[in-house]
Coordinates of C-alpha atoms and ligand atoms in Angstrom, one line a residue:
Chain A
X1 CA 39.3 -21.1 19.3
X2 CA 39.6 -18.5 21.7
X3 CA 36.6 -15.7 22.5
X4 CA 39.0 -13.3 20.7
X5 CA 39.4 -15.3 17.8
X6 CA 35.4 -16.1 17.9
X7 CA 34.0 -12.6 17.8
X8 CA 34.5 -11.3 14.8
X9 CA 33.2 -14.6 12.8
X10 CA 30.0 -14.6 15.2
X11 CA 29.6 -10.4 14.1
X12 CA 30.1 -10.8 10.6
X13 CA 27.3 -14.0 10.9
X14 CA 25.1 -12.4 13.0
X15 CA 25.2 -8.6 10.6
X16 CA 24.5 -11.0 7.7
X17 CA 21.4 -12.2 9.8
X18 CA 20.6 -8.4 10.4
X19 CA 20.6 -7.7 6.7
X20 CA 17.8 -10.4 6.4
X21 CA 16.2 -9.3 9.0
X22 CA 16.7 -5.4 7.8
X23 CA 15.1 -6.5 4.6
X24 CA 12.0 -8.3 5.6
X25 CA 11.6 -5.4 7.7
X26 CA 11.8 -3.1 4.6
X27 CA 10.1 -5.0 2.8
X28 CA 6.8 -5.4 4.9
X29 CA 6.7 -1.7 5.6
X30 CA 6.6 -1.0 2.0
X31 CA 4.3 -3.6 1.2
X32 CA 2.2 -3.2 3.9
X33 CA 1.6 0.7 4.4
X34 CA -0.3 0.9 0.9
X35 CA -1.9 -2.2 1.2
X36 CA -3.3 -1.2 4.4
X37 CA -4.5 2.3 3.0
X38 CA -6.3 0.5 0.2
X39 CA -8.2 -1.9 2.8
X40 CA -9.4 0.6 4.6
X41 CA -10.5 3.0 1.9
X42 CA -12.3 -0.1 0.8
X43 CA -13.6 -1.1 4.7
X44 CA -15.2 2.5 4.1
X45 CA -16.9 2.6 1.1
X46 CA -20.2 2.1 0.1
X47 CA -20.5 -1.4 -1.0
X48 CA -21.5 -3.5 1.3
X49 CA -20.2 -7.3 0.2
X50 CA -16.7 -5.2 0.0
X51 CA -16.7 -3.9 3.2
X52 CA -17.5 -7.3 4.5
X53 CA -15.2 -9.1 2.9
X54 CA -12.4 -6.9 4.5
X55 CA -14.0 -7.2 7.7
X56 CA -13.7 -11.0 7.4
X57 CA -10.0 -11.5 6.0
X58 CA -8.6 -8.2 8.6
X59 CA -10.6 -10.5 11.4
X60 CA -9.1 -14.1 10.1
X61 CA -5.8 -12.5 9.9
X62 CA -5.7 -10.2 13.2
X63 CA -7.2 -13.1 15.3
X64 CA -4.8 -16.1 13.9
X65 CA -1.0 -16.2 14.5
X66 CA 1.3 -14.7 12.0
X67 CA 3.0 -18.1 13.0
X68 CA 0.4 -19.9 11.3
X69 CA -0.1 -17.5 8.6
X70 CA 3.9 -17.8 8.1
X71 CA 3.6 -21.9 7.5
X72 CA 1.1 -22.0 5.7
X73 CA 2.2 -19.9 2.9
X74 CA 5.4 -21.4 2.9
X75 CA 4.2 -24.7 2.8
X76 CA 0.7 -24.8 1.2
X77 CA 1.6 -24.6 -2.0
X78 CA 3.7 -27.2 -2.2
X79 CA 2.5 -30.2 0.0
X80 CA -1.3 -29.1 -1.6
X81 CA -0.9 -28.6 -5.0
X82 CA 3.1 -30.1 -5.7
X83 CA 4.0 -26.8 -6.8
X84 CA 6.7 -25.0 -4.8
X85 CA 5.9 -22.2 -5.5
X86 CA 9.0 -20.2 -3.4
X87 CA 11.2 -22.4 -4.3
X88 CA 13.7 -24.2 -1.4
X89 CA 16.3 -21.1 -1.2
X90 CA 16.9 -18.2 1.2
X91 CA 15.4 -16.2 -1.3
X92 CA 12.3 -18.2 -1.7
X93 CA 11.9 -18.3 2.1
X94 CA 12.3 -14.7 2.1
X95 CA 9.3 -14.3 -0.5
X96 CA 7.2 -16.5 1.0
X97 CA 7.9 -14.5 4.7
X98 CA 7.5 -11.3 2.9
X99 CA 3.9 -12.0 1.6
X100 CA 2.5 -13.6 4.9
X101 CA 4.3 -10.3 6.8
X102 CA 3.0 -8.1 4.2
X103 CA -0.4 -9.6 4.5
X104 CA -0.4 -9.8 8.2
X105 CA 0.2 -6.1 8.9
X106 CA -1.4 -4.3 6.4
X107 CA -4.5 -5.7 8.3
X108 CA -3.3 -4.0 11.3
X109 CA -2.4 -0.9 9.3
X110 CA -5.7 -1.4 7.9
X111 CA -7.7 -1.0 11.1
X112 CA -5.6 2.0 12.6
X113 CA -5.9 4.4 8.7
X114 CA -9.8 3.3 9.3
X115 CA -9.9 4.9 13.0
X116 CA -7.6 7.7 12.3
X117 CA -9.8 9.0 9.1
X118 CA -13.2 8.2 11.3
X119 CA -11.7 10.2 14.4
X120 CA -11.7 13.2 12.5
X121 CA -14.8 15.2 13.6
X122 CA -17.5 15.3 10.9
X123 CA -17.2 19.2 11.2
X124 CA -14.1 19.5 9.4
X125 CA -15.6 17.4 6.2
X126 CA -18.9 20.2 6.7
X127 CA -16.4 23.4 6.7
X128 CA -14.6 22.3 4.0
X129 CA -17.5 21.7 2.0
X130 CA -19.3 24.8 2.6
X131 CA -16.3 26.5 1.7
X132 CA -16.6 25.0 -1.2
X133 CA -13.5 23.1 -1.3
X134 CA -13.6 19.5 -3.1
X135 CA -13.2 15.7 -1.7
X136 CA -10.3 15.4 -2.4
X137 CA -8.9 19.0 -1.4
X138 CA -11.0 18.2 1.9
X139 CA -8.9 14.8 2.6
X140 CA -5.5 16.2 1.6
X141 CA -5.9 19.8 2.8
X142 CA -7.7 19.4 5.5
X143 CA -8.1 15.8 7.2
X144 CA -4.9 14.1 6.0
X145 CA -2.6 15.7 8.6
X146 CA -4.9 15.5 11.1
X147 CA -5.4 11.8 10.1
X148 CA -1.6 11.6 10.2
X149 CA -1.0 13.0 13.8
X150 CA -3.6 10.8 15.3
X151 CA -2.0 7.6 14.2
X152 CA 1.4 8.3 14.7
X153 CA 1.2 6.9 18.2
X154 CA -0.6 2.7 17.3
X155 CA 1.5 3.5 14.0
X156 CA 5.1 3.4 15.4
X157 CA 3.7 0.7 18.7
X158 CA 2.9 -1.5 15.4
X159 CA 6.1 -0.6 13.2
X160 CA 8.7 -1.2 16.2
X161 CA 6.3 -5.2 17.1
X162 CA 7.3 -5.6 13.3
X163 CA 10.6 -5.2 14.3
X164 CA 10.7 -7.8 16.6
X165 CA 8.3 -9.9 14.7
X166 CA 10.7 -10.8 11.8
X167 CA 12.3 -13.1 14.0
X168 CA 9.6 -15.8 13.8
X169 CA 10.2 -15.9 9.9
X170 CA 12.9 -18.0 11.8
X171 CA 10.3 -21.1 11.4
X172 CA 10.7 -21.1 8.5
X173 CA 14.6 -21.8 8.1
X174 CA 15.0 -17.8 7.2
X175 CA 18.4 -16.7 8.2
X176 CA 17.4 -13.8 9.8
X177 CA 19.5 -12.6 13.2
X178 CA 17.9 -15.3 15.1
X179 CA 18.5 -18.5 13.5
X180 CA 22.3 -16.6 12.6
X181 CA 22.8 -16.6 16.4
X182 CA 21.1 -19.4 17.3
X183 CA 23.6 -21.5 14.8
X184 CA 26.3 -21.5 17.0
X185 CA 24.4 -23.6 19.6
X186 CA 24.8 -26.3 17.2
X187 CA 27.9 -25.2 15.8
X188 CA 28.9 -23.3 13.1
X189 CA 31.9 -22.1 11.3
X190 CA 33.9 -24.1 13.9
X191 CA 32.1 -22.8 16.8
X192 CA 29.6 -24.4 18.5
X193 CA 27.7 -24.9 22.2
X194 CA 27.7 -21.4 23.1
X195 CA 24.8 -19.4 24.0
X196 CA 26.2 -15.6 24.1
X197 CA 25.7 -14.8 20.5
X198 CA 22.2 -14.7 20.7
X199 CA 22.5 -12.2 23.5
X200 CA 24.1 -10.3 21.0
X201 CA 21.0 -10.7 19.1
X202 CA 18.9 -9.4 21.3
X203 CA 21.5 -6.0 21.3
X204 CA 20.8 -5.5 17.7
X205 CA 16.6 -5.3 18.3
X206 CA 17.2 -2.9 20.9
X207 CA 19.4 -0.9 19.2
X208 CA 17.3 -0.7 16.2
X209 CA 14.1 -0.5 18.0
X210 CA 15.5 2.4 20.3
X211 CA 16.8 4.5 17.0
X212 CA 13.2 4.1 15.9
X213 CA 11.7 4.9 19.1
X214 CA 13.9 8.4 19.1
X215 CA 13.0 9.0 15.7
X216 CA 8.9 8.3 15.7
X217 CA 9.3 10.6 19.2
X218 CA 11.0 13.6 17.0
X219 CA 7.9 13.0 14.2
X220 CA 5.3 13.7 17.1
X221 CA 6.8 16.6 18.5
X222 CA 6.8 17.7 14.9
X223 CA 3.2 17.3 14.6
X224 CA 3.0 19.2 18.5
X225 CA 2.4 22.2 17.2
X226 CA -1.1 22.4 16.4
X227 CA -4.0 20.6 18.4
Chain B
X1 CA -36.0 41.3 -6.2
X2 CA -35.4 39.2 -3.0
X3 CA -31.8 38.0 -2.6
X4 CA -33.2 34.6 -1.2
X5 CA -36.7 33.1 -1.8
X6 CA -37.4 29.5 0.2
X7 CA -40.6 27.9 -1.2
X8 CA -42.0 24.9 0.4
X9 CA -39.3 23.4 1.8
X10 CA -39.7 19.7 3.3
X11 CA -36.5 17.6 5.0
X12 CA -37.5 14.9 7.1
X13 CA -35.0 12.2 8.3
X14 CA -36.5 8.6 8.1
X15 CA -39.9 9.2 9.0
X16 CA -40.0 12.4 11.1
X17 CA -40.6 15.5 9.3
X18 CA -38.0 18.3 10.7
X19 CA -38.7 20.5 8.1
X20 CA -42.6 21.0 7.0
X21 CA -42.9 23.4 4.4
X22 CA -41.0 26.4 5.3
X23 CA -40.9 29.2 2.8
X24 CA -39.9 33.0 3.2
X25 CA -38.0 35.6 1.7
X26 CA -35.0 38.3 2.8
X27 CA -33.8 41.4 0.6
X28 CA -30.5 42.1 0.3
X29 CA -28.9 43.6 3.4
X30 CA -31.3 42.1 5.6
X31 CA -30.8 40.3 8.9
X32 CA -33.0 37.7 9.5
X33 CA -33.2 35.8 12.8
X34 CA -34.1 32.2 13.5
X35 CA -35.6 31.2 16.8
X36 CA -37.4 28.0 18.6
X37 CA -36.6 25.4 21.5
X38 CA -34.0 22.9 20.6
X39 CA -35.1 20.0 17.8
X40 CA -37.6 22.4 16.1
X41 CA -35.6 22.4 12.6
X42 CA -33.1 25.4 12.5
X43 CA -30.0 23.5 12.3
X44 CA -31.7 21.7 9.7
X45 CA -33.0 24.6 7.8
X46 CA -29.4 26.5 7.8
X47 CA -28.1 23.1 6.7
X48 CA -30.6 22.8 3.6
X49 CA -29.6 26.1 2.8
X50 CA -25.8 24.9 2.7
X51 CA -26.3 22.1 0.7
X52 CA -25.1 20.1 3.4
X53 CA -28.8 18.1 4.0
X54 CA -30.7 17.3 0.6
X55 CA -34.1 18.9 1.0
X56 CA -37.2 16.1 -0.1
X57 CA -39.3 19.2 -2.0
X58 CA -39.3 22.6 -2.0
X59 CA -37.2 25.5 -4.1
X60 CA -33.9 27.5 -2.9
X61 CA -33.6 31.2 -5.4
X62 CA -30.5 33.3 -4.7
X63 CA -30.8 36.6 -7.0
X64 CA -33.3 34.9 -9.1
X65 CA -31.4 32.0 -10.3
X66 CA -32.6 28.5 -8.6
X67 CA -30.5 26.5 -7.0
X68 CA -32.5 23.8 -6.1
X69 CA -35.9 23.0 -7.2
X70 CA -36.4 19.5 -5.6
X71 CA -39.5 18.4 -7.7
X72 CA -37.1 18.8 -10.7
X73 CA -34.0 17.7 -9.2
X74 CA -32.7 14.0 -9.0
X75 CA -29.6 13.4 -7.2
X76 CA -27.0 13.8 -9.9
X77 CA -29.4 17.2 -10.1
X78 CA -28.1 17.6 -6.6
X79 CA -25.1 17.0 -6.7
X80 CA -24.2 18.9 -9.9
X81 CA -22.5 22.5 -9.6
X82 CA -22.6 22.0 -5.7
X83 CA -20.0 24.1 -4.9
X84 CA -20.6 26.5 -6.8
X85 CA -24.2 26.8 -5.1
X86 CA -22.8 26.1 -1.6
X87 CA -20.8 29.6 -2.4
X88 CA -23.8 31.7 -2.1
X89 CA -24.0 30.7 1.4
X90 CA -21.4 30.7 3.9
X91 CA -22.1 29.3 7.3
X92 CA -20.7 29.5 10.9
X93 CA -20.9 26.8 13.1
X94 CA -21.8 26.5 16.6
X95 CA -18.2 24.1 17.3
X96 CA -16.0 26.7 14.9
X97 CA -14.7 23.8 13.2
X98 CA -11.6 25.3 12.3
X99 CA -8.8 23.9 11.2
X100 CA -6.6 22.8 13.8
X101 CA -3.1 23.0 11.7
X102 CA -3.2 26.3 10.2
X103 CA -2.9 29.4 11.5
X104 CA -5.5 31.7 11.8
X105 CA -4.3 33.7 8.7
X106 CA -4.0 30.2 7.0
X107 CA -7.5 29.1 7.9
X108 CA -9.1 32.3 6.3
X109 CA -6.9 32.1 3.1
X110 CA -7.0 28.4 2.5
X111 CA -10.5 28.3 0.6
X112 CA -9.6 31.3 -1.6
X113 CA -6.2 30.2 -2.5
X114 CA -7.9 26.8 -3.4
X115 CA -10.6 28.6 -5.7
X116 CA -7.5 30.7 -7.4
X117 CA -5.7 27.7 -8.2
X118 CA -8.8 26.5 -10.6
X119 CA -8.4 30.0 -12.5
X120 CA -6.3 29.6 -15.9
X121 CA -4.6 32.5 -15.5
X122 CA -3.2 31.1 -11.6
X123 CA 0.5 30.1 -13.1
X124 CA 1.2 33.5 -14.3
X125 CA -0.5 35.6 -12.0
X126 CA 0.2 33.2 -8.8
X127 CA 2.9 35.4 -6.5
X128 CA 0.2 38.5 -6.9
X129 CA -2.7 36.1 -6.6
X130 CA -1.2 35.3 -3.0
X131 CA -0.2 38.5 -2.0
X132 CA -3.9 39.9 -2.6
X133 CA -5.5 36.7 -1.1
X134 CA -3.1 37.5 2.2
X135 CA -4.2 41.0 2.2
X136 CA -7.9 40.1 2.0
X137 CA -7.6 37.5 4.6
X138 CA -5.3 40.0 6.9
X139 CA -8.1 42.9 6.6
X140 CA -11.1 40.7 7.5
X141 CA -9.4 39.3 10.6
X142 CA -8.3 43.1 11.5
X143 CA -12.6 43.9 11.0
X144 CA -13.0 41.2 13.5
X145 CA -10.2 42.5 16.2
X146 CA -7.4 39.7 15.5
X147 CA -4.8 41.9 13.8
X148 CA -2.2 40.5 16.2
X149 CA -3.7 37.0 16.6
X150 CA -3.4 36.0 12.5
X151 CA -0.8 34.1 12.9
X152 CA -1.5 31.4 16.1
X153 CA -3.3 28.4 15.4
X154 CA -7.0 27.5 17.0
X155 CA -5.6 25.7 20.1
X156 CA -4.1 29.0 21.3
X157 CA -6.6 30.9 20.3
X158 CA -9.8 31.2 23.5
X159 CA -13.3 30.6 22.1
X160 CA -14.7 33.9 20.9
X161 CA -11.6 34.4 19.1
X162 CA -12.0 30.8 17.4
X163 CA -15.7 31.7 16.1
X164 CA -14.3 35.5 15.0
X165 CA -11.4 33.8 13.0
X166 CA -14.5 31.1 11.1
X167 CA -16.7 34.6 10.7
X168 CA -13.4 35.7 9.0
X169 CA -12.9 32.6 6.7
X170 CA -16.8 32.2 5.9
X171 CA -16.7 36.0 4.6
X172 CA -13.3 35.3 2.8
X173 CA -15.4 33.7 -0.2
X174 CA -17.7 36.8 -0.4
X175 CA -20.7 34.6 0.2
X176 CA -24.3 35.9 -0.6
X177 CA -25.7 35.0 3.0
X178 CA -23.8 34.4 5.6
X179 CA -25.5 32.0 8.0
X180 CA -24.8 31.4 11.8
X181 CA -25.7 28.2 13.7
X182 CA -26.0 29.4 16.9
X183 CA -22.4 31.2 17.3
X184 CA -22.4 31.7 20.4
X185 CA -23.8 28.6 22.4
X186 CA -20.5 26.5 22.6
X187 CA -18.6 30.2 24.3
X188 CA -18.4 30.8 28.2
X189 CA -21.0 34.1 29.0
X190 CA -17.9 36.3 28.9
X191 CA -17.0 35.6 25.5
X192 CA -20.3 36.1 24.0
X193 CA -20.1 39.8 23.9
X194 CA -17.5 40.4 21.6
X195 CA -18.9 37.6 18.9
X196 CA -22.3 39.2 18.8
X197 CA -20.5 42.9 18.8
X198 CA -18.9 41.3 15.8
X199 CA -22.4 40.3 14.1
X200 CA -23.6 43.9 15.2
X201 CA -21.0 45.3 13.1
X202 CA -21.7 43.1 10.3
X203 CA -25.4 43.9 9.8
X204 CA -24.7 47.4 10.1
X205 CA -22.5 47.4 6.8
X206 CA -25.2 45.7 5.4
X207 CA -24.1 41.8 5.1
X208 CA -27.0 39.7 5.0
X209 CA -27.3 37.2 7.2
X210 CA -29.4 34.4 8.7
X211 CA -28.8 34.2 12.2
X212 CA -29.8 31.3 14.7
X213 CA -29.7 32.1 18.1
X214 CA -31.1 31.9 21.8
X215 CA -30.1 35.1 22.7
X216 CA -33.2 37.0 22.4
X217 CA -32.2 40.6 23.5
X218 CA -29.2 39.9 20.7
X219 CA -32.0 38.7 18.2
X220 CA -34.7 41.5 19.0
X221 CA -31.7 44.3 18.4
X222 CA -29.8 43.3 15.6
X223 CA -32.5 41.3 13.5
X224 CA -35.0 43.2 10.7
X225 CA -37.1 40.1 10.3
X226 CA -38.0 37.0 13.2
X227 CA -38.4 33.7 12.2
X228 CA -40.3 31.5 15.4
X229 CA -39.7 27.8 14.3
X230 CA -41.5 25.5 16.1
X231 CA -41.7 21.3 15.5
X232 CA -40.8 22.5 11.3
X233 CA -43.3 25.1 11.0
X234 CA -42.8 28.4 10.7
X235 CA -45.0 29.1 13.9
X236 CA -45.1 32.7 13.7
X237 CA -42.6 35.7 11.8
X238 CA -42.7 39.5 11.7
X239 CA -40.7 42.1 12.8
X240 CA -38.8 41.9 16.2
X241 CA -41.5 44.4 17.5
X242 CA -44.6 42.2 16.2
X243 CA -42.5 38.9 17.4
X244 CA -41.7 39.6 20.4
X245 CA -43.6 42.9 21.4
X246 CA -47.1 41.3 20.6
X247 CA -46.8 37.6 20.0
X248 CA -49.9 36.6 17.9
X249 CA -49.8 32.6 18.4
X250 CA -49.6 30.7 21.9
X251 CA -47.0 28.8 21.0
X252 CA -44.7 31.9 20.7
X253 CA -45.6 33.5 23.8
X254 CA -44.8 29.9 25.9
X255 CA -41.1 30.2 24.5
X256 CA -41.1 33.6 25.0
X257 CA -42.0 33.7 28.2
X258 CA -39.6 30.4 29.0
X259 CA -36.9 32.8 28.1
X260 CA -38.0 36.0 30.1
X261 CA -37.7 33.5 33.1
X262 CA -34.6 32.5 32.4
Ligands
ADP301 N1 -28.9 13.6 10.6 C1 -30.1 13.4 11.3 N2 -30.7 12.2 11.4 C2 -31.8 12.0 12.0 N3 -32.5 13.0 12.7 C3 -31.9 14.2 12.7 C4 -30.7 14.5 12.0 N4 -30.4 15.8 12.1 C5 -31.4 16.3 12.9 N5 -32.3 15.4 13.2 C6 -33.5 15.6 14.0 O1 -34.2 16.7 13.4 C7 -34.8 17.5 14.4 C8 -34.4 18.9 14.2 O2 -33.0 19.0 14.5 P1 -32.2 20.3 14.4 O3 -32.4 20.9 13.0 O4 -30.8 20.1 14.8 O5 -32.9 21.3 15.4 P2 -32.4 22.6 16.1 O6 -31.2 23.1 15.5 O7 -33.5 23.5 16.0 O8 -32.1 22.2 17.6 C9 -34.4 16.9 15.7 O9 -35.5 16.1 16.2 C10 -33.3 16.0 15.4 O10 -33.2 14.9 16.3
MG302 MG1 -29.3 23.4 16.3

């Protein structure tokens, strides 16, 4: 087969493997972004065995690899109990990815909502209040944006690692870009031994991660205007 | 009948007592002035006042009605109706604390507009609603000299024209007594001037205020009453001329005289 006959097979393989990759991507941030608020609101609340259980799981789960974290879901339940639970398809593997992702960065969401709402200068909470505003007028009015600009910055550094994170949901057999381009090492649709397609991998994360990088860039200068 | 009556008012914080039973009066109109070295309890004291601290005993009266009787009170007693007391008071804070993503227009309107929304009436009335609330907010930054500055936000605003803009939005809400926390302690010497011509001009319509300050010249003039705070206590308290003309207590004449130094 000749390298013109090989490219379009390898693109149309490797934008399948994007479209996985694209979804766990999705996926986490959805997942992950809310989850993360809630663990934080509870990291700051007034019960104590709460706030220490959050501590513990964001510390287990910051401190471990996700590649660890990525096994064991996939695998626990069914070499430990006999039940497999995600089943043995792609979309199985793609649950079971999607909850150890989902898991995984909401604890790193978690930590930056906490420091963002605890950077905000007491003050603002006292003016609010002796203006008689409420709580929660005070958070959405007053803090939230505020809250919003400061993370921006460890927000989009964590969002665009996600991006290149997905590919170790590769270790578990999930056909993201990676193992799509890594498949014609072995051979694949007729093709096989050759290592460029995974360069072309490595095109797709840039391009993506330089679209976000221009588009987090336009959300700060958005938020430039006040101090 | 006094517009605020303080009676026995205790705050401590673990187990030091910053506040040991202060009590005194003000009419209506009045400016009252707060002084004492740093850590003697005036922060605290404006801060009881504005609900912000919860006072261990003692009584708050605005017009009359009590607001706090802490004997009485538990803390759901507290806690209940707190904004509506905390809008007898306004308060000014030594940082400004305004907020950093409105304008200056914005940050005096944004309370009012809240407080409009609440009214039943809001839906109908809302476009006028606005346009009065925007008019009131425009006039009291005009009093305080920013007719052409209402629509930058704090970060280009310079420091005296920061605390102007929070005496705009802490008169916005009409408040019964309008408290400062040393207003002009976090401005460079230069800017002092026009903040305390601003207060001048307040007490001479009348607003009555509480005012905490180390400038003691700026106390001595604009003040009708002197408060001299010292470890809680109200050490000593008169008129300007009494306080600081003919001190009665030691005390007061050692930070008086620290100041005359100065
Ligand atoms: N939140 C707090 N917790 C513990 N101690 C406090 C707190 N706020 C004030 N204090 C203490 O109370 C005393 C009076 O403080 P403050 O009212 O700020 O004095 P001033 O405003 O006259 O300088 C100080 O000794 C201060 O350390
Ligand atoms: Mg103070």
């Amino acid at each position: 087969m000749s390298f013109g006959e090989q490219l379009p097979i390898v693109f149309s393989a490797l934008n399948t493997g994007f479209l996985q990759t694209m979804r766990l991507f999705l996926i986490t941030l959805v997942g992950a972004l809310p989850l993360g608020m809630l663990l934080a609101i509870g990291e700051m609340s007034r019960f104590r065995l709460l706030r220490t259980i959050i501590k513990t799981v964001v510390w287990i789960i910051r401190g471990s690899p996700l590649m660890i974290q990525l096994l064991i879901i996939f695998y626990f339940p069914g070499l430990v109990f006999n039940t497999p639970l995600w089943g043995s398809g792609e979309s199985g593997r793609l649950a079971a990815a999607s909850v150890a992702f989902i898991i995984n960065y909401a604890c790193y969401f978690c930590e930056i909502f906490r420091g963002g709402i605890q950077s905000i200068p007491v003050g603002q909470e006292e003016a609010g209040l002796v203006l008689g505003m409420k709580p929660t007028q005070i958070f959405f009015r007053v803090k939230l944006l505020q809250v919003i600009k400061a993370i921006l910055p460890p927000i989009s550094n964590e969002i665009i690692t996600l991006v290149k994170d997905t590919s170790l949901a590769r270790i578990i057999a999930l056909q993201e870009i990676i193992w799509a381009g890594q498949a014609f090492m072995k051979g694949s649709r007729g093709i096989s031994g050759v290592i460029w397609p995974l360069f072309f991998t490595g095109v797709y994360y840039l391009a993506f991660t330089g679209i976000l990088t221009l588009l987090f860039g336009r959300l700060e200068k958005k938020l430039s205007f006040f101090r | 009948m006094a517009i605020l009556e303080v009676q026995n008012l205790r705050k401590s914080f673990g187990s030091t007592l910053v506040l040991d039973d202060i009590s005194f009066t003000m009419e209506k109109g009045a400016v009252l002035s707060l002084i004492g070295s740093s850590g003697s309890g005036k922060t605290t004291l404006l801060r009881c006042l504005n609900f912000l601290e919860q006072p261990d005993s003692g009584i708050i009266r605005v017009n009359g009605e009590t607001l706090l009787d802490a004997a009485a009170a538990t803390a759901s007693d507290f806690h209940r109706n707190l904004r509506l007391k905390r809008l007898h008071f306004g308060l000014v804070f030594q940082s400004f604390n305004l907020f950093p993503q409105y304008t200056a227009l914005e940050n005096v309107m944004l309370a009012e507009k809240l407080l409009a929304r609440e009214q039943p009436d809001w839906k109908e009335r809302k476009a006028a609603r606005l346009q009065e609330i925007q008019a009131h907010a425009e006039s009291l930054l005009a009093d305080m000299g920013l007719k052409d500055r209402m629509n930058n936000y704090p970060h280009q605003l310079s420091g005296g024209q920061c605390q102007r803009v929070a005496i705009a939005r802490a008169l916005a809400l009409n408040p019964d007594i309008l408290c400062f926390d040393e207003p002009t302690s976090a401005l460079d010497p230069e800017l002092t001037g026009e903040v305390l011509r601003v207060i001048r001009s307040l007490a001479s319509l009348h607003t009555t205020m509480i005012i905490v300050t180390h400038e003691m010249s700026f106390a001595r003039d604009v003040a009708d009453h002197i408060i001299f705070l010292d470890s809680g206590k109200i050490c000593e308290e008169g008129t300007p001329e009494e306080v600081f003309g003919n001190p009665q207590q030691e005390r007061t004449r050692q930070f008086l005289s620290n100041y005359a130094q100065q």
